[in-house]
XYZ file of C-alpha atoms in Angstrom:
512
model
C 28.448 -2.084 17.715
C 25.874 -4.408 16.122
C 25.470 -5.372 12.457
C 22.379 -6.369 10.486
C 21.985 -6.213 6.694
C 18.806 -4.125 7.100
C 17.718 -1.879 9.969
C 14.086 -0.738 9.989
C 13.298 2.394 12.005
C 9.632 2.567 13.006
C 7.162 -0.191 13.863
C 3.912 1.021 12.349
C 2.274 -0.902 9.476
C 5.000 0.159 7.046
C 7.945 -0.854 9.212
C 6.325 -4.092 10.336
C 5.622 -5.052 6.727
C 9.261 -4.379 5.849
C 10.399 -6.512 8.792
C 8.287 -9.588 8.103
C 8.723 -9.440 4.321
C 12.505 -9.145 4.510
C 12.622 -11.970 7.057
C 10.414 -14.105 4.793
C 12.903 -13.485 2.001
C 15.776 -14.661 4.162
C 17.245 -11.278 5.094
C 18.615 -10.678 8.586
C 16.563 -7.669 9.668
C 16.262 -5.611 12.844
C 13.351 -3.293 13.681
C 13.332 -0.586 16.375
C 10.722 1.879 17.575
C 11.009 4.702 20.075
C 7.583 3.943 21.612
C 7.816 1.667 24.619
C 4.543 -0.135 23.786
C 2.345 -0.720 20.723
C -0.344 1.850 20.012
C -3.867 1.012 21.154
C -5.573 3.710 19.064
C -5.292 4.602 15.417
C -6.568 6.759 12.597
C -6.103 4.310 9.718
C -8.973 1.872 9.320
C -9.551 0.639 5.765
C -7.581 -2.233 4.242
C -7.943 -2.177 0.469
C -8.288 -5.045 -1.998
C -4.761 -4.771 -3.408
C -3.241 -4.901 0.062
C -5.255 -8.030 0.871
C -4.189 -9.654 -2.408
C -0.551 -9.111 -1.495
C -0.910 -10.159 2.145
C -2.838 -13.386 1.452
C 0.123 -15.434 0.134
C 2.198 -13.886 2.930
C -0.085 -15.459 5.562
C -1.553 -12.242 6.978
C -4.796 -11.533 5.092
C -6.759 -14.529 6.390
C -6.244 -13.400 9.990
C -7.353 -9.890 9.023
C -10.547 -11.253 7.494
C -11.441 -13.055 10.718
C -11.158 -9.962 12.913
C -12.688 -7.225 10.787
C -15.822 -5.896 9.140
C -16.501 -5.785 5.406
C -17.940 -2.782 3.607
C -19.469 -3.499 0.199
C -20.572 -0.029 -0.852
C -20.517 3.670 -0.080
C -23.564 5.903 0.122
C -23.594 9.671 -0.178
C -26.407 11.530 1.611
C -27.546 15.145 1.552
C -30.655 16.961 2.702
C -32.051 13.799 4.265
C -31.752 11.669 1.123
C -29.366 9.156 -0.358
C -28.175 10.898 -3.511
C -25.452 8.587 -4.861
C -23.167 5.675 -4.098
C -20.514 3.256 -5.310
C -20.791 -0.525 -5.115
C -17.603 -2.539 -4.821
C -18.968 -5.754 -6.321
C -17.547 -4.628 -9.654
C -14.037 -4.620 -8.235
C -11.870 -7.073 -10.236
C -10.616 -8.942 -7.179
C -11.568 -11.746 -4.844
C -11.680 -8.999 -2.206
C -14.498 -6.888 -3.629
C -14.952 -4.847 -0.466
C -13.089 -2.581 1.937
C -11.978 -4.281 5.116
C -12.543 -2.229 8.260
C -9.858 -3.044 10.794
C -8.327 -0.657 13.317
C -4.700 0.148 12.592
C -3.739 -1.096 16.041
C -5.128 -4.524 15.100
C -3.386 -4.468 11.735
C -0.119 -3.702 13.519
C -0.691 -6.564 15.957
C -1.213 -9.055 13.120
C 1.807 -7.792 11.181
C 3.964 -7.949 14.313
C 2.755 -11.490 14.966
C 3.777 -12.524 11.447
C 7.194 -10.930 11.929
C 7.619 -12.780 15.234
C 6.767 -16.084 13.527
C 9.686 -15.358 11.202
C 12.022 -14.570 14.099
C 11.827 -10.763 14.180
C 10.661 -8.939 17.315
C 10.259 -5.178 17.635
C 12.835 -3.584 19.937
C 10.872 -0.904 21.758
C 12.079 2.172 23.569
C 14.900 2.554 21.021
C 15.149 6.013 19.467
C 16.934 7.061 16.297
C 19.485 9.832 16.994
C 21.733 10.217 13.951
C 23.299 8.428 11.020
C 26.250 8.556 8.697
C 26.821 6.464 5.616
C 29.429 5.621 3.021
C 29.547 3.347 -0.013
C 29.538 0.195 2.116
C 27.280 0.717 5.141
C 25.140 2.990 7.300
C 26.106 3.663 10.926
C 23.089 4.613 13.014
C 23.214 6.082 16.514
C 20.401 4.714 18.680
C 19.407 5.715 22.208
C 17.701 3.108 24.396
C 15.041 4.077 26.958
C 17.503 3.499 29.808
C 19.926 6.000 28.305
C 22.370 3.564 26.695
C 23.697 4.761 23.341
C 24.402 2.213 20.634
C 26.022 2.402 17.215
C 24.244 -0.001 14.851
C 25.716 -0.765 11.433
C 23.550 -1.911 8.523
C 23.976 -2.427 4.814
C 20.684 -0.573 4.319
C 18.207 1.380 6.444
C 14.448 1.613 5.925
C 12.914 4.761 7.424
C 9.306 4.052 8.419
C 9.276 6.473 11.340
C 6.213 8.540 10.537
C 5.334 11.917 9.104
C 7.785 13.772 11.366
C 10.503 11.248 10.404
C 13.769 12.041 12.220
C 15.566 9.895 9.643
C 14.205 11.951 6.753
C 15.211 15.156 8.522
C 18.700 13.812 9.254
C 19.101 13.068 5.544
C 17.972 16.565 4.585
C 15.235 15.223 2.294
C 12.515 17.752 1.532
C 8.863 17.066 2.357
C 7.039 19.088 -0.241
C 3.365 20.005 -0.040
C 1.024 21.934 2.191
C -1.079 21.861 5.300
C -4.818 22.030 4.692
C -6.793 24.448 6.880
C -9.733 22.268 7.897
C -10.126 21.006 11.441
C -11.205 17.357 11.708
C -12.674 15.337 14.548
C -12.197 11.574 14.890
C -13.959 9.266 17.289
C -14.581 5.565 17.868
C -18.064 5.094 19.318
C -21.022 2.759 19.541
C -24.182 3.839 17.804
C -27.739 2.911 18.709
C -29.694 3.512 15.520
C -30.451 2.220 12.027
C -27.003 2.727 10.551
C -25.902 0.019 8.043
C -22.863 -1.983 9.106
C -21.850 -3.037 5.591
C -21.820 0.464 4.125
C -19.564 3.495 4.408
C -22.023 6.367 4.867
C -21.112 9.969 4.098
C -23.463 12.778 5.102
C -23.096 16.210 3.530
C -24.410 19.422 5.024
C -23.906 23.106 4.401
C -21.783 23.326 7.556
C -19.540 20.310 6.968
C -19.692 16.563 6.529
C -19.605 13.452 8.676
C -18.408 10.036 7.479
C -19.470 6.916 9.365
C -17.214 3.854 9.034
C -18.739 0.632 10.407
C -16.273 -1.451 12.416
C -18.697 -4.236 13.291
C -20.649 -5.098 16.420
C -22.404 -1.729 16.574
C -19.086 0.129 16.702
C -18.388 2.997 14.292
C -15.603 5.407 13.438
C -16.662 9.015 12.927
C -14.687 11.484 10.855
C -16.191 14.932 10.713
C -15.360 18.511 9.880
C -16.085 21.230 12.382
C -15.636 24.443 10.380
C -17.420 26.685 12.862
C -15.825 25.179 15.971
C -18.926 23.913 17.781
C -16.805 21.278 19.554
C -14.241 23.769 20.831
C -10.544 23.044 20.593
C -9.849 20.324 23.180
C -7.458 17.669 21.860
C -9.967 14.941 22.715
C -13.579 15.838 21.797
C -16.198 14.531 24.215
C -19.093 12.162 23.605
C -21.405 15.185 23.670
C -19.279 16.864 20.997
C -19.623 13.848 18.724
C -23.372 13.702 19.315
C -23.636 17.376 18.370
C -21.776 16.833 15.092
C -23.888 13.774 14.330
C -27.236 15.436 15.057
C -26.590 18.497 12.925
C -25.316 16.526 9.896
C -27.055 13.129 9.836
C -30.755 12.625 9.227
C -30.808 9.086 10.715
C -31.774 9.345 14.410
C -29.240 7.617 16.660
C -27.704 7.813 20.101
C -23.926 7.911 20.356
C -22.455 6.060 23.333
C -19.461 4.037 24.480
C -16.730 6.443 23.352
C -13.482 4.480 23.009
C -11.207 7.327 21.958
C -11.288 10.603 20.073
C -8.849 13.075 18.609
C -8.586 16.192 16.532
C -6.301 16.697 13.553
C -5.459 18.739 10.508
C -4.461 17.288 7.151
C -0.989 17.562 5.709
C -0.542 16.682 2.058
C 3.156 16.141 1.359
C 5.551 13.923 -0.596
C 9.251 13.429 0.049
C 11.565 14.856 -2.601
C 13.169 11.437 -2.980
C 12.487 7.946 -1.625
C 16.171 7.054 -1.498
C 19.258 8.798 -0.225
C 22.267 6.540 -0.599
C 21.646 3.376 1.413
C 18.555 4.740 3.174
C 15.002 4.268 1.850
C 11.876 6.156 2.927
C 8.413 4.579 3.054
C 4.940 5.089 4.474
C 4.239 8.352 6.286
C 7.957 9.171 6.287
C 7.642 9.465 2.498
C 4.060 10.615 1.926
C 1.120 11.956 3.939
C -2.248 13.040 2.663
C -5.951 13.272 3.350
C -7.575 10.138 4.797
C -10.180 10.360 2.018
C -10.632 6.878 0.594
C -8.535 5.132 3.241
C -5.389 5.027 1.091
C -2.426 5.947 3.310
C -1.699 2.825 5.374
C -2.194 0.667 2.287
C 0.300 2.731 0.322
C 2.904 2.260 3.058
C 2.418 -1.509 3.139
C 2.714 -1.656 -0.643
C 5.854 0.516 -0.526
C 7.577 -2.183 1.477
C 6.374 -5.133 -0.578
C 7.779 -3.311 -3.608
C 11.125 -2.644 -1.905
C 11.775 -5.826 0.065
C 12.284 -8.296 -2.792
C 14.666 -5.884 -4.490
C 16.738 -5.490 -1.327
C 16.759 -9.254 -0.811
C 18.011 -10.015 -4.329
C 20.727 -7.360 -4.182
C 21.896 -8.528 -0.755
C 21.903 -12.103 -2.036
C 24.105 -11.118 -4.950
C 21.613 -12.277 -7.565
C 20.529 -8.860 -8.853
C 22.334 -5.741 -9.989
C 22.468 -2.864 -7.455
C 20.602 -0.716 -10.011
C 17.477 -2.680 -9.102
C 17.231 -0.609 -5.913
C 16.765 2.573 -7.930
C 13.506 1.164 -9.279
C 11.826 1.477 -5.859
C 11.492 5.220 -6.288
C 10.834 4.944 -10.027
C 7.937 2.553 -9.311
C 6.381 4.113 -6.262
C 6.785 7.874 -6.657
C 4.374 8.262 -9.625
C 1.804 6.100 -7.811
C 2.181 8.145 -4.618
C 1.890 11.482 -6.393
C -1.261 10.350 -8.197
C -2.721 9.116 -4.907
C -1.978 12.408 -3.133
C -3.545 14.394 -5.974
C -6.665 12.196 -5.882
C -7.149 12.574 -2.126
C -6.605 16.340 -2.320
C -9.325 16.651 -4.956
C -11.748 14.541 -2.925
C -10.998 16.539 0.204
C -11.585 19.841 -1.567
C -14.962 18.638 -2.849
C -16.271 17.349 0.475
C -14.826 20.065 2.685
C -16.283 23.098 0.987
C -18.816 25.042 3.055
C -19.590 27.433 0.212
C -23.362 27.241 -0.349
C -22.965 27.273 -4.118
C -20.340 24.509 -3.998
C -22.555 22.443 -1.699
C -25.536 22.878 -4.016
C -23.438 21.908 -7.044
C -22.096 18.819 -5.294
C -25.504 17.559 -4.239
C -26.900 18.217 -7.712
C -24.139 16.732 -9.865
C -22.820 13.874 -7.693
C -25.746 11.572 -8.625
C -25.106 12.194 -12.320
C -21.328 11.683 -12.116
C -21.416 8.583 -9.914
C -24.114 6.947 -12.027
C -22.031 7.031 -15.199
C -20.989 3.592 -16.409
C -17.321 4.547 -16.739
C -17.198 5.824 -13.156
C -18.994 2.750 -11.791
C -16.452 0.576 -13.613
C -13.236 2.419 -12.721
C -13.871 3.996 -9.317
C -13.948 0.775 -7.237
C -10.678 -0.499 -8.746
C -9.009 2.841 -8.169
C -10.223 3.014 -4.593
C -9.034 -0.558 -3.997
C -5.598 0.379 -5.433
C -6.028 -2.336 -8.083
C -5.502 0.003 -11.018
C -2.185 1.411 -9.795
C 0.513 0.562 -12.320
C 4.295 0.718 -12.559
C 4.285 1.189 -16.343
C 6.162 4.471 -15.922
C 8.976 2.868 -13.931
C 12.373 1.974 -15.375
C 11.818 -1.678 -14.438
C 9.005 -1.840 -17.023
C 10.946 -0.155 -19.833
C 11.043 -2.405 -22.894
C 9.111 -5.106 -21.063
C 6.380 -5.440 -23.682
C 3.042 -7.038 -22.923
C 0.646 -9.884 -23.553
C -3.097 -9.702 -24.011
C -4.350 -6.758 -21.960
C -1.339 -6.775 -19.633
C 1.698 -4.524 -20.016
C 4.977 -4.477 -18.145
C 4.336 -2.764 -14.813
C 0.682 -3.825 -14.541
C -0.803 -5.774 -11.671
C -1.273 -9.454 -12.444
C -4.737 -10.510 -11.185
C -4.617 -13.341 -8.636
C -6.891 -15.566 -10.710
C -8.111 -19.022 -9.683
C -6.463 -21.903 -11.553
C -6.987 -25.689 -11.326
C -3.836 -25.985 -9.211
C -4.740 -23.068 -6.920
C -4.589 -19.311 -7.068
C -1.990 -17.766 -9.346
C -0.073 -16.050 -6.544
C 0.403 -19.419 -4.846
C 2.196 -20.704 -7.948
C 4.423 -17.667 -8.368
C 7.706 -17.755 -6.485
C 7.591 -15.129 -3.760
C 11.334 -14.493 -3.664
C 12.364 -13.790 -7.261
C 10.726 -13.202 -10.662
C 8.861 -16.259 -11.990
C 8.512 -17.179 -15.651
C 4.911 -18.206 -16.319
C 4.476 -20.124 -19.571
C 0.986 -20.417 -21.057
C 0.571 -23.608 -23.072
C 3.354 -25.121 -25.154
C 6.241 -22.715 -25.430
C 9.498 -24.585 -26.151
C 11.459 -21.561 -27.366
C 10.904 -19.578 -24.189
C 11.491 -22.629 -21.977
C 15.098 -22.549 -23.145
C 15.587 -19.401 -21.095
C 15.618 -21.543 -17.981
C 18.912 -23.025 -19.112
C 20.254 -19.518 -19.457
C 18.902 -18.252 -16.145
C 19.040 -21.112 -13.683
C 17.784 -18.957 -10.816
C 14.484 -18.091 -12.495
C 11.637 -20.486 -11.529
C 9.339 -21.658 -14.317
C 5.615 -22.387 -13.940
C 3.594 -23.929 -16.758
C -0.171 -23.595 -17.099
C -2.383 -24.925 -19.867
C -4.381 -21.699 -19.983
C -4.757 -18.485 -18.052
C -8.467 -17.747 -18.418
C -8.828 -14.481 -20.329
C -5.564 -13.001 -19.084
C -3.118 -14.242 -21.696
C -3.290 -16.287 -24.906
C -1.672 -19.697 -25.321
C 1.908 -19.556 -26.519
C 2.578 -16.498 -24.423
C 4.664 -15.855 -21.333
C 4.682 -13.540 -18.362
C 7.669 -12.779 -16.180
C 5.961 -12.009 -12.863
C 7.699 -10.039 -10.130
C 7.544 -11.278 -6.509
C 5.149 -8.400 -5.732
C 2.629 -9.584 -8.337
C 3.335 -7.162 -11.200
C 4.416 -7.882 -14.769
C 8.168 -7.536 -15.260
C 8.068 -8.447 -18.953
C 5.730 -10.326 -21.288
C 5.383 -11.554 -24.844
C 4.900 -14.475 -27.197
C 7.261 -17.281 -28.156
C 8.772 -14.921 -30.710
C 9.886 -12.490 -28.002
C 12.796 -14.426 -26.514
C 15.207 -11.531 -26.882
C 12.864 -9.305 -24.880
C 12.864 -11.734 -21.976
C 16.609 -12.215 -22.093
C 17.164 -8.448 -22.273
C 15.127 -7.898 -19.095
C 16.880 -10.668 -17.197
C 20.277 -9.523 -18.432
C 19.557 -5.953 -17.339
C 18.430 -6.672 -13.794
C 19.573 -10.125 -12.674
C 22.912 -11.910 -12.574
C 22.730 -14.982 -14.843
C 24.080 -18.501 -14.752
C 24.824 -19.125 -18.428
C 25.814 -22.266 -20.272
C 28.272 -21.946 -23.134
C 25.746 -23.515 -25.493
C 23.091 -20.934 -24.689
C 25.365 -17.896 -24.934
C 26.062 -18.960 -28.533
C 22.369 -19.396 -29.407
C 21.239 -16.842 -32.053
C 17.724 -16.744 -30.545
C 19.002 -15.381 -27.248
C 21.943 -13.334 -28.423
C 22.371 -10.087 -26.514
C 22.652 -7.056 -28.752
């Protein structure tokens, strides 16, 4: 029998993020995967702005930027013409683009970061069963040689994919539906005038084809095949991909150098709960949906960055166990909104009804040219506008300027560096803007809360204000120097304080 505080099952992007982030936070973590070797092919491709913002201070994003291709806009084509598009330069982030990087490469970089922190994936280790009580989870694992092991953990993170054996063992529902369309994927080289900094979508009456540039003349195709011209082989041929391209795309090109291909159908499902006792679900084990917009892998990575700091603080004894309930309260509304968005997009692009196709090609230019859409669509696609305002962790947290508890804090540039470099990555940080002596007294109450002082915060927050920033870059609570009780109430609710007698008797910070 072996014991680790956290056992992660599954070594895709979600599980690898959990492993390196927990290790970075000082948690003894173990990660296993039933595959005997890392995957060399993948469906996920796009890395969104919010994911890059979170991975930069965790020493992963810079390596991603070196090995990828940047897409600065999308273009929608129909009937041989460009009819609409979205530019990402309005995205409120340093990363105003979509990064094109094969999932296999993302996994390699995440695994490398985990290894730097002392965590190596144990491969050929399969989850069999589990049982849990109030103190621990006992997991039965089968190694590739046949050896059976009982591993004990304080908590388990299930990141074992859409068919998650852990989720099934827990009896957690996976609610949703399977969509009827048949899709073809392929990684190819393309000889033709196809832009390499643009995601190009081509609409036709008999389906669509999206072209994702991966750099160096290499492209990912995703296409519908409603009338089955490519047959039903699991791996479509180069000729099949050329056929789909020629009948949908008006830009002449020769497809060559097929790296891999596959065929799939879309499932759109969300787990009934993200937590069952001491077991947490994340990534595809918790939610699957259409690849429209390249959202899925990013959502899984962000699941784990949301969960890891909470697990670390509870295991360290510096936060109340109730903090773990906020993982589901934070993430489930975001996930459900994401699934609904991708379902709507899929329904629009997949329709082969002539009237629907005509309506789409007629009204898309009007809709996508509206100022409100041009302003909000890039941020939504980049997962920058996702908020945890509805979560219990934001309840009563107030706000400052345009920010409210649960909102993303932009990683703005400051004289001393970027904001996320100043924020403590292990526990909530109190950011004081300008002179704020009343709120500074909270540090004497809560010795474990780091304090950062800045003279100004650009247009984010007025002087005399404060932000309590979570380790995952969201507002925990906020206010002015008159809102000391609000700050103390949040800290008192979620963290375990170190109080001086003098401060517990202070009327400004009395707890009522």
